[in-house]
XYZ file of C-alpha atoms in Angstrom:
665
model
C 137.524 162.463 -146.305
C 136.527 159.301 -147.068
C 137.529 157.805 -143.706
C 135.561 160.594 -141.898
C 132.477 160.385 -143.713
C 132.298 156.550 -142.900
C 133.330 157.090 -139.364
C 130.205 159.767 -139.235
C 128.034 157.305 -140.595
C 129.002 154.454 -138.172
C 128.030 157.047 -135.257
C 124.528 157.518 -136.552
C 123.710 153.961 -137.259
C 125.277 153.372 -133.530
C 122.703 155.911 -132.759
C 119.582 154.539 -134.119
C 120.139 151.376 -133.014
C 120.471 152.241 -130.163
C 117.499 154.901 -129.683
C 115.072 152.373 -131.260
C 116.301 149.102 -128.550
C 115.026 152.217 -126.096
C 111.903 151.497 -127.364
C 109.292 148.938 -127.018
C 106.289 148.054 -128.830
C 103.391 146.918 -125.928
C 99.839 146.375 -127.476
C 98.543 145.838 -124.165
C 100.106 148.918 -122.592
C 97.128 150.837 -122.612
C 93.529 149.447 -122.246
C 89.922 151.515 -122.773
C 87.346 151.975 -120.054
C 84.150 153.558 -119.108
C 85.761 157.125 -118.155
C 89.215 157.294 -119.768
C 92.306 155.083 -120.680
C 94.295 153.112 -118.588
C 98.058 152.738 -118.728
C 99.994 149.441 -117.375
C 103.579 150.171 -116.666
C 104.933 146.191 -115.270
C 106.398 144.597 -112.416
C 108.374 147.357 -111.721
C 106.879 150.060 -108.709
C 108.530 153.287 -108.780
C 109.589 153.502 -105.310
C 113.390 154.489 -106.274
C 114.366 150.619 -106.166
C 115.312 150.336 -109.579
C 112.243 152.337 -111.196
C 111.529 156.558 -109.905
C 109.022 157.151 -111.924
C 106.968 156.647 -115.419
C 107.145 159.535 -117.472
C 103.723 159.283 -119.549
C 103.153 160.812 -123.095
C 100.190 161.419 -125.156
C 99.176 162.672 -128.502
C 96.586 162.381 -131.338
C 96.744 161.327 -134.371
C 99.180 164.251 -136.067
C 99.922 165.887 -132.494
C 103.214 165.818 -131.217
C 103.802 163.930 -127.963
C 102.660 166.100 -124.911
C 103.700 164.742 -121.369
C 100.417 164.654 -119.145
C 101.719 162.549 -116.020
C 104.524 161.516 -114.132
C 104.055 158.610 -112.242
C 105.511 157.662 -108.862
C 105.157 155.334 -105.502
C 103.322 156.798 -102.703
C 105.665 158.336 -100.273
C 103.031 156.813 -97.245
C 100.881 154.658 -96.421
C 97.863 157.258 -96.000
C 98.804 158.696 -99.424
C 98.411 154.892 -100.832
C 95.010 154.742 -98.773
C 94.035 157.835 -100.179
C 94.686 156.200 -103.703
C 92.746 153.269 -102.822
C 89.727 155.634 -101.945
C 89.975 156.854 -104.953
C 90.736 153.233 -107.381
C 87.590 152.022 -105.868
C 85.228 154.624 -106.898
C 86.624 153.965 -110.687
C 86.783 150.727 -110.288
C 83.529 149.493 -107.451
C 83.052 146.074 -108.898
C 86.887 144.792 -107.673
C 87.241 142.752 -104.373
C 89.996 144.689 -101.639
C 91.473 143.329 -98.664
C 91.077 144.516 -94.984
C 93.125 147.335 -93.983
C 95.561 144.953 -91.699
C 96.400 143.394 -95.120
C 96.789 146.837 -96.441
C 99.466 147.444 -94.698
C 101.271 144.680 -95.253
C 101.312 144.728 -99.044
C 102.132 148.024 -99.510
C 105.231 147.670 -97.034
C 106.072 144.456 -98.611
C 105.902 146.482 -102.286
C 107.779 149.782 -101.074
C 110.497 147.536 -99.159
C 110.954 145.401 -102.532
C 110.561 148.010 -105.706
C 109.053 144.780 -106.918
C 104.924 143.669 -107.060
C 106.209 138.923 -107.720
C 106.419 138.702 -103.736
C 102.647 140.519 -103.660
C 100.987 137.126 -104.411
C 97.877 137.208 -106.189
C 96.250 140.765 -104.612
C 98.760 142.149 -107.444
C 96.057 141.372 -109.724
C 93.356 144.052 -108.400
C 93.415 146.813 -110.824
C 92.570 149.230 -107.005
C 95.992 148.383 -105.876
C 97.708 148.454 -109.155
C 96.749 152.179 -109.539
C 97.447 152.842 -106.043
C 101.164 151.454 -106.186
C 101.957 152.795 -109.139
C 101.790 150.249 -112.160
C 98.407 151.712 -113.268
C 98.097 155.159 -114.489
C 94.289 156.865 -115.400
C 94.231 159.464 -118.277
C 90.582 160.455 -116.949
C 90.972 163.531 -120.336
C 90.680 160.673 -122.770
C 87.363 160.289 -122.781
C 86.559 161.027 -126.368
C 88.358 161.122 -129.470
C 90.045 158.526 -132.203
C 93.418 157.835 -132.571
C 94.537 158.026 -128.447
C 98.483 157.076 -128.470
C 101.305 156.608 -125.359
C 104.074 156.885 -125.340
C 105.716 155.293 -121.443
C 109.395 155.996 -120.438
C 110.885 154.182 -117.537
C 112.864 156.455 -115.307
C 115.783 154.512 -112.769
C 117.057 154.654 -109.652
C 119.477 157.948 -111.013
C 116.845 160.038 -112.550
C 118.075 158.721 -115.830
C 115.391 157.897 -118.725
C 115.553 154.138 -119.949
C 113.020 152.096 -121.585
C 110.371 153.337 -123.605
C 107.073 151.702 -124.524
C 104.768 153.115 -126.923
C 101.309 151.989 -126.671
C 98.985 151.262 -130.298
C 96.178 153.477 -130.824
C 92.696 153.386 -129.522
C 89.277 154.971 -129.709
C 87.018 156.560 -127.453
C 84.169 155.910 -126.330
C 84.515 152.187 -125.921
C 81.439 149.374 -125.658
C 82.050 146.027 -124.666
C 79.742 143.298 -124.762
C 79.403 140.536 -122.695
C 76.689 137.669 -123.056
C 73.220 138.378 -122.538
C 72.262 137.574 -118.714
C 69.207 135.758 -118.014
C 67.236 134.545 -115.063
C 68.573 131.219 -113.971
C 66.189 131.131 -110.296
C 64.623 133.375 -107.523
C 63.445 132.632 -104.202
C 62.547 134.699 -101.336
C 62.457 132.618 -97.960
C 62.235 133.261 -94.286
C 65.719 133.882 -94.098
C 66.698 136.316 -96.955
C 66.604 136.185 -100.903
C 68.389 134.236 -103.249
C 68.968 134.784 -106.736
C 70.519 133.383 -109.877
C 71.280 133.902 -113.124
C 72.909 132.135 -116.166
C 75.453 133.282 -119.594
C 75.662 131.013 -121.924
C 79.040 131.211 -123.912
C 82.317 132.458 -124.261
C 82.198 135.850 -123.001
C 81.381 135.996 -119.795
C 81.594 138.878 -117.378
C 84.675 138.383 -114.784
C 83.350 140.891 -112.210
C 79.756 141.712 -111.914
C 77.672 144.181 -109.469
C 73.450 143.229 -108.131
C 71.790 146.484 -108.227
C 68.454 147.024 -105.789
C 65.526 149.192 -106.656
C 64.575 151.864 -104.162
C 61.663 153.346 -106.129
C 63.302 154.395 -109.732
C 66.789 154.374 -107.794
C 69.614 151.933 -108.548
C 71.616 151.182 -105.255
C 74.285 148.811 -104.549
C 72.564 145.720 -103.030
C 74.626 144.427 -100.031
C 75.010 140.505 -100.011
C 76.875 137.663 -101.059
C 77.848 136.900 -104.611
C 79.632 134.344 -106.304
C 80.509 133.111 -109.774
C 80.961 129.619 -110.949
C 81.122 128.374 -114.543
C 80.154 124.808 -116.071
C 81.028 124.198 -119.744
C 79.813 127.293 -122.046
C 77.325 128.504 -118.821
C 78.566 131.037 -116.268
C 76.580 131.611 -112.773
C 75.646 134.430 -110.589
C 74.867 133.869 -107.524
C 73.230 136.962 -104.959
C 72.548 136.095 -100.970
C 70.550 138.587 -99.513
C 69.493 138.556 -95.810
C 66.439 140.643 -94.888
C 65.018 142.629 -91.619
C 61.454 142.069 -90.503
C 60.094 144.792 -92.812
C 61.351 143.666 -95.867
C 59.457 140.086 -95.429
C 56.400 141.998 -96.878
C 57.606 143.996 -99.345
C 58.699 143.581 -103.041
C 62.107 143.316 -103.959
C 63.069 144.304 -107.370
C 67.195 143.013 -108.259
C 69.164 143.379 -111.321
C 72.808 142.078 -112.215
C 75.451 144.765 -113.699
C 78.163 142.864 -115.654
C 81.615 144.849 -115.946
C 84.915 143.787 -116.987
C 88.046 144.656 -114.841
C 88.711 147.769 -115.870
C 84.848 148.790 -114.995
C 83.362 148.866 -119.013
C 79.303 147.954 -118.103
C 78.141 145.222 -120.123
C 73.811 145.215 -120.749
C 72.333 144.181 -117.461
C 69.154 142.116 -116.598
C 66.035 142.780 -116.645
C 64.585 143.271 -113.026
C 63.573 140.691 -110.985
C 61.081 140.768 -108.625
C 60.291 139.001 -105.192
C 57.178 139.111 -103.375
C 56.402 137.468 -100.410
C 55.485 134.216 -101.915
C 57.228 133.647 -105.269
C 55.696 130.186 -106.379
C 52.714 132.583 -107.983
C 55.096 133.911 -109.797
C 57.262 131.154 -110.499
C 57.235 129.449 -114.543
C 57.898 126.632 -116.301
C 60.531 127.405 -119.257
C 62.152 125.618 -121.700
C 60.173 122.858 -121.678
C 60.984 120.685 -124.179
C 60.173 117.029 -125.748
C 62.817 115.790 -127.860
C 62.838 112.510 -129.882
C 66.305 110.229 -129.843
C 65.443 108.363 -133.320
C 68.027 105.558 -133.116
C 67.136 104.586 -129.689
C 63.296 105.331 -129.504
C 63.564 107.277 -126.711
C 61.912 110.830 -125.814
C 64.079 113.153 -123.748
C 61.619 115.736 -121.694
C 63.793 118.158 -120.395
C 62.678 121.563 -118.532
C 63.716 124.726 -115.964
C 61.620 126.340 -113.042
C 62.350 129.518 -112.211
C 62.187 129.232 -108.885
C 62.543 125.571 -107.725
C 63.419 126.617 -104.039
C 59.238 127.386 -103.571
C 58.585 123.678 -104.749
C 58.397 120.806 -103.105
C 58.109 118.276 -106.099
C 57.177 118.065 -109.835
C 55.216 115.132 -111.349
C 55.861 114.707 -115.468
C 52.247 113.139 -116.864
C 51.966 111.636 -119.989
C 48.950 110.985 -123.017
C 48.118 109.110 -126.471
C 45.842 111.932 -126.884
C 46.073 116.060 -126.749
C 42.904 116.525 -124.971
C 42.466 113.988 -122.388
C 44.072 110.140 -120.789
C 46.912 111.885 -118.792
C 48.437 109.901 -116.182
C 51.077 110.146 -114.578
C 54.684 108.490 -114.754
C 57.608 109.843 -112.425
C 58.168 112.258 -110.214
C 60.757 114.130 -109.728
C 62.716 116.303 -106.810
C 62.596 119.833 -107.231
C 66.786 119.919 -108.881
C 65.778 117.013 -111.670
C 65.673 118.951 -114.943
C 65.542 115.629 -117.172
C 63.598 112.533 -117.734
C 63.965 109.799 -120.639
C 61.172 107.664 -121.007
C 61.961 104.489 -122.628
C 58.171 103.524 -122.420
C 57.545 104.461 -125.618
C 56.845 101.995 -128.977
C 57.291 103.508 -132.842
C 54.392 105.316 -135.195
C 52.988 106.533 -131.738
C 52.300 109.942 -130.840
C 52.452 111.220 -127.198
C 51.610 114.069 -125.299
C 53.128 115.224 -122.163
C 52.749 118.367 -119.109
C 55.076 119.099 -116.223
C 53.271 119.900 -112.833
C 55.468 121.965 -110.012
C 53.707 121.363 -106.797
C 54.532 123.654 -104.313
C 55.938 123.612 -100.965
C 52.861 123.484 -99.134
C 50.822 121.301 -101.029
C 47.655 123.476 -101.873
C 48.867 125.007 -104.478
C 50.742 123.836 -108.070
C 51.493 125.066 -111.920
C 51.419 123.091 -114.805
C 53.772 123.225 -118.111
C 52.822 123.743 -121.727
C 51.925 120.625 -123.385
C 54.620 119.491 -125.615
C 54.382 116.866 -128.220
C 56.469 113.593 -129.495
C 55.808 112.188 -132.834
C 57.266 108.936 -132.998
C 57.915 107.617 -136.521
C 58.824 104.529 -137.882
C 61.980 103.052 -137.296
C 65.169 103.012 -139.697
C 66.015 100.059 -141.173
C 69.722 99.555 -139.952
C 72.503 99.688 -142.121
C 73.658 96.093 -143.878
C 76.870 94.845 -142.208
C 79.907 93.618 -144.257
C 80.759 90.112 -145.555
C 84.496 90.351 -145.465
C 86.021 86.878 -146.172
C 84.955 82.971 -146.633
C 87.479 81.060 -145.833
C 87.359 77.577 -146.433
C 88.071 75.179 -142.911
C 88.573 71.740 -142.029
C 85.428 72.212 -140.507
C 84.001 73.663 -142.754
C 83.027 77.282 -143.916
C 84.257 80.663 -142.055
C 82.702 83.933 -142.435
C 84.426 86.560 -141.738
C 81.602 90.135 -140.738
C 81.646 93.380 -139.967
C 78.902 95.180 -138.954
C 79.180 98.785 -138.793
C 75.236 100.690 -137.356
C 75.149 100.579 -133.809
C 71.435 99.859 -134.204
C 71.914 96.359 -135.299
C 71.681 93.747 -132.379
C 71.592 91.201 -134.704
C 72.623 88.905 -137.695
C 70.971 86.472 -140.098
C 73.214 83.898 -142.052
C 71.591 83.403 -145.216
C 72.966 80.950 -148.026
C 72.468 79.509 -151.363
C 73.822 76.253 -153.158
C 74.777 76.358 -157.222
C 73.885 78.999 -159.247
C 70.141 78.517 -159.593
C 69.720 78.329 -156.132
C 67.879 81.312 -153.332
C 69.424 81.985 -150.603
C 67.640 80.494 -147.817
C 68.342 81.450 -143.664
C 71.003 79.018 -142.179
C 70.924 80.482 -139.157
C 68.846 81.983 -136.360
C 69.343 85.372 -135.446
C 72.745 85.534 -133.893
C 73.017 88.040 -131.190
C 75.744 90.680 -131.520
C 79.115 90.803 -129.981
C 80.536 94.065 -127.849
C 82.328 94.657 -130.983
C 81.867 95.275 -134.600
C 83.640 92.079 -135.673
C 81.859 88.771 -135.691
C 82.807 85.120 -136.982
C 80.255 82.532 -137.682
C 81.447 78.717 -139.032
C 78.636 76.906 -141.760
C 79.553 73.352 -140.780
C 81.573 71.055 -143.019
C 78.670 68.003 -142.121
C 75.852 70.324 -144.530
C 78.017 70.929 -147.144
C 79.318 68.790 -150.298
C 82.322 69.108 -151.688
C 81.910 69.697 -155.078
C 79.059 72.778 -154.745
C 79.636 75.622 -154.494
C 78.326 78.544 -151.873
C 76.993 82.041 -151.900
C 76.501 83.682 -148.464
C 75.182 86.780 -147.261
C 74.119 88.398 -144.489
C 71.108 90.420 -142.561
C 71.026 92.838 -139.566
C 68.288 93.448 -137.665
C 66.870 96.265 -134.884
C 65.571 95.704 -131.338
C 62.271 96.918 -133.179
C 62.569 94.071 -136.157
C 63.511 96.308 -138.684
C 65.252 93.902 -140.852
C 68.137 95.573 -143.192
C 69.430 95.082 -147.065
C 71.176 91.945 -147.809
C 75.080 92.201 -147.269
C 77.342 92.043 -150.004
C 77.423 88.201 -151.826
C 80.818 85.579 -151.484
C 80.540 82.739 -153.328
C 83.070 79.992 -152.050
C 83.510 76.134 -152.590
C 84.687 74.076 -149.826
C 87.130 71.594 -151.642
C 89.943 71.036 -148.973
C 94.038 71.994 -149.848
C 95.479 69.512 -147.616
C 93.766 67.335 -149.493
C 90.224 65.003 -148.444
C 88.734 65.837 -144.736
C 88.394 62.965 -142.101
C 85.687 61.429 -141.564
C 83.547 61.515 -139.291
C 81.793 59.255 -136.891
C 84.810 56.986 -136.110
C 83.059 54.544 -133.731
C 83.891 50.831 -132.321
C 82.220 48.128 -130.666
C 83.972 44.716 -129.024
C 83.273 41.618 -129.682
C 85.169 39.204 -127.204
C 88.705 39.424 -129.195
C 87.528 41.584 -131.658
C 87.175 44.974 -132.090
C 84.885 46.312 -134.794
C 84.952 49.844 -136.228
C 82.951 52.201 -138.353
C 82.869 56.058 -140.113
C 80.996 58.046 -141.722
C 80.573 57.178 -145.539
C 82.929 59.838 -147.305
C 82.878 58.288 -150.512
C 79.324 58.718 -151.373
C 79.309 62.205 -149.524
C 82.725 63.671 -150.885
C 83.343 63.350 -154.389
C 87.207 63.935 -153.452
C 87.202 60.812 -151.321
C 87.916 57.601 -153.288
C 88.740 55.393 -150.376
C 90.542 55.099 -146.710
C 93.794 54.608 -145.425
C 93.411 52.704 -141.507
C 96.422 52.675 -139.601
C 96.522 51.246 -135.701
C 99.200 51.999 -133.007
C 100.358 50.118 -130.028
C 100.632 52.200 -126.771
C 103.005 50.307 -125.452
C 105.667 49.743 -128.225
C 104.992 53.272 -130.242
C 104.922 51.001 -133.079
C 102.286 51.727 -136.285
C 100.950 49.362 -138.900
C 98.821 49.996 -141.671
C 95.530 48.061 -141.449
C 93.886 48.489 -144.841
C 95.101 51.226 -147.926
C 98.209 50.845 -148.222
C 98.861 49.552 -151.744
C 95.645 51.059 -153.039
C 92.360 52.727 -151.171
C 90.541 50.973 -148.627
C 86.817 51.653 -150.597
C 84.788 50.169 -147.098
C 83.529 52.233 -144.350
C 84.317 49.797 -142.119
C 87.021 47.504 -140.443
C 87.267 44.437 -137.984
C 90.617 43.966 -136.350
C 91.261 40.633 -134.778
C 95.103 40.756 -134.171
C 95.330 42.288 -130.821
C 96.321 41.688 -126.839
C 94.674 41.793 -124.177
C 96.138 43.905 -122.243
C 97.297 47.062 -124.728
C 96.121 50.254 -125.609
C 95.331 50.464 -129.401
C 95.212 53.676 -131.348
C 93.406 53.879 -134.427
C 93.040 56.671 -136.983
C 91.222 56.799 -140.166
C 92.253 59.541 -143.362
C 90.415 59.494 -146.670
C 92.239 59.476 -149.792
C 92.001 61.114 -153.506
C 92.402 59.799 -156.760
C 95.681 59.712 -156.395
C 95.696 57.302 -153.712
C 97.094 60.661 -151.149
C 95.852 60.919 -147.480
C 94.031 64.034 -146.659
C 95.948 65.717 -143.757
C 93.206 65.460 -140.918
C 92.619 61.828 -139.260
C 90.080 60.518 -137.492
C 90.877 59.318 -133.985
C 90.075 56.137 -131.687
C 91.667 54.697 -128.691
C 90.723 51.081 -127.676
C 91.766 48.613 -125.000
C 90.688 44.730 -123.939
C 91.361 44.669 -120.344
C 88.474 45.096 -118.320
C 88.683 48.222 -115.431
C 91.478 50.219 -117.588
C 90.149 53.183 -118.680
C 91.547 55.114 -121.688
C 93.384 58.029 -121.530
C 91.396 60.043 -124.755
C 93.627 62.115 -127.428
C 93.440 64.667 -130.076
C 91.714 66.679 -127.924
C 91.601 70.382 -129.985
C 90.159 73.496 -128.890
C 88.298 76.426 -131.303
C 86.526 80.224 -130.513
C 83.462 80.168 -131.885
C 80.445 83.009 -131.388
C 78.769 80.763 -128.629
C 81.542 80.229 -126.552
C 84.628 77.451 -126.770
C 84.393 74.036 -128.656
C 86.371 71.251 -127.786
C 86.768 68.093 -129.805
C 88.866 64.822 -128.849
C 89.356 60.966 -130.235
C 86.412 58.766 -128.364
C 87.930 56.057 -126.197
C 86.244 52.510 -126.120
C 86.631 49.649 -123.815
C 84.554 47.777 -121.700
C 82.414 49.592 -119.392
C 83.735 52.516 -120.878
C 80.817 55.077 -119.627
C 81.860 58.788 -119.392
C 84.633 61.668 -120.232
C 85.269 64.340 -117.551
C 86.344 68.087 -118.871
C 88.659 69.899 -116.363
C 89.049 73.742 -116.806
C 91.796 76.082 -115.086
C 92.356 79.969 -115.663
C 95.758 81.665 -115.398
C 96.868 81.163 -111.731
C 93.928 78.532 -110.803
C 93.813 74.865 -109.566
C 91.658 72.598 -112.581
C 88.255 71.813 -111.568
C 85.439 69.426 -113.488
C 83.865 71.778 -116.297
C 81.489 69.133 -116.693
C 80.998 65.138 -117.173
C 79.057 63.565 -120.706
C 78.230 60.822 -121.549
C 80.765 58.126 -124.280
C 78.472 58.650 -127.254
C 79.309 62.935 -127.008
C 82.986 63.947 -128.973
C 82.636 67.971 -128.768
C 81.498 70.131 -126.838
C 81.029 73.901 -126.440
C 81.562 75.984 -123.650
C 79.902 79.186 -123.076
C 80.753 80.117 -119.661
C 84.245 80.964 -121.084
C 84.597 84.749 -120.611
C 86.179 86.673 -123.369
C 89.788 87.497 -122.775
C 90.774 85.108 -120.043
C 93.214 82.480 -120.969
C 91.536 79.149 -120.477
C 93.492 75.610 -120.156
C 91.623 72.135 -120.705
C 92.235 68.555 -120.413
C 90.126 65.528 -120.523
C 89.803 61.941 -119.160
C 87.845 58.959 -119.652
C 85.337 56.460 -116.773
C 84.327 52.951 -116.736
C 81.090 52.079 -115.076
C 82.851 51.974 -111.147
C 84.443 55.515 -111.789
C 87.715 54.299 -111.906
C 89.333 57.418 -113.911
C 91.791 57.646 -116.563
C 94.988 59.381 -116.522
C 94.770 63.029 -117.904
C 94.805 63.645 -121.673
C 97.430 66.581 -123.029
C 96.189 69.940 -121.369
C 95.406 72.723 -124.400
C 95.312 76.732 -123.465
C 93.172 79.030 -125.865
C 91.807 82.941 -125.213
C 88.495 83.696 -126.256
């Protein structure tokens, strides 16, 4: 008994599962039209190949299902043509192929039993209605809760998959984006009209209607539509006969969806013999662009085809003083006035000139009020780093109005911030580095830095944040500057900057000499204790040798700083010395080159060579012997450069090249 009940329960469950598997829910099965509801069956044509028919049942709210139709494919091309005519009457806005193409479509559809081989034409609803892939329920015009059930009947006449639609209330109202006239014109060749709608609900289909008295008829012309961004344009071209050239013609556009539901029509456009008199400016605006202090003038002309040219006039007074500042073609709709100043009022109007040149139309007057420009935002001082050549300030500029910055510095805690730079041009990016040279700073002082930004209108920002730093080196005293040598007979007189007087950390000097021939170095002064004078005479020299001198500053603990001032000397006449110690550094102005001086009889010049990747070196510049640094302002950012340097004597004889150094600005 228990087994029999269990078996019966399993049979019931299997039956329910099997029945439910045949009922596929499809919310897109039914869609409302203007005069009934359309049903969509899928891709299989009910021609007997795979599907022989579709059985349609309908109910409303609590009613029972009632069969209303059984849909099959047409059995002949003549029946197919008749169905096409009926469908076209329902959906007049949808295009159709020619009769020969219709016959090809019919034969292929009946042969294959599927729409997969029919390509794009299968999207046209009149074709789908004629082939039995859609059904129009003309009896469902008013009422609520219409629901449909579609049963596929297979080739053997047996019922198959069952699909059920959602519910639909009738009648149905559709809403499209509002359609406005963009332009219109009447010429000897015909009528040209363009409408437009803006938004995300453009109509996929439309018909252009012509009023003949009080009756609207379909205007037999060429139509097309296209979209740009969120705006859709609908164009219409109608040829005219001789009698229509002198008549006033009236047109309007009616939008439709793919099922023939119509939206709100456009207003009637009246086209006269010469439409320039009825044309007008619209959507004219003068907009101030505050960040750049520009005035943007925009406009549309209702019938640009009647226009030969347009002019823009401007004045500082509303009622007088207007001067033409620009001329345009009939296609132009925007102009940006860059010749304006802050704290001024400007007045504009546009003038359209007719094609024959003897008439014009003026727009309303437009006003642009320019106030005082806003001051730029203060830059941010990210850091102040102590380096061997000075203090490096890292700066961030975020305001696009900023065109340049000035650096301010305060000495100690009681001083005032004063500008220590000219207006520095803003780089392409948002970050830049400024170096405050060490020769303007004292090692025992504390310095505070801040930045101000300036705009192109000379508006100045507030001060940035302030960073305080003391330029003491962690690598011992910095080397002296201005290391020089003079040759007197067989002696070399050396001198350099008195760092003891300017730097509390420096207590003396360490002086060494290296013989290029033997590669041996000897300490000339400062070996046991710091050498105090900032000069030295070396008389233990040989005529045919090249000597390199270096000077380092020493602190109170008799420790030499890591930096060295370098100078090369020879007593031999006519022998140019190769410069050494070439260093490269990126600065705001460009690539800075520094090198150790060379001294020899008849020494005259330094010559700098430069090459980019893949190029041969060439002379960049020739400098007098008194200079030991140079800024290459022609170096381009992002390109790797190589530099080396030589020296020349009075006879033009050139030394060997120094070592090559590379850098990428």
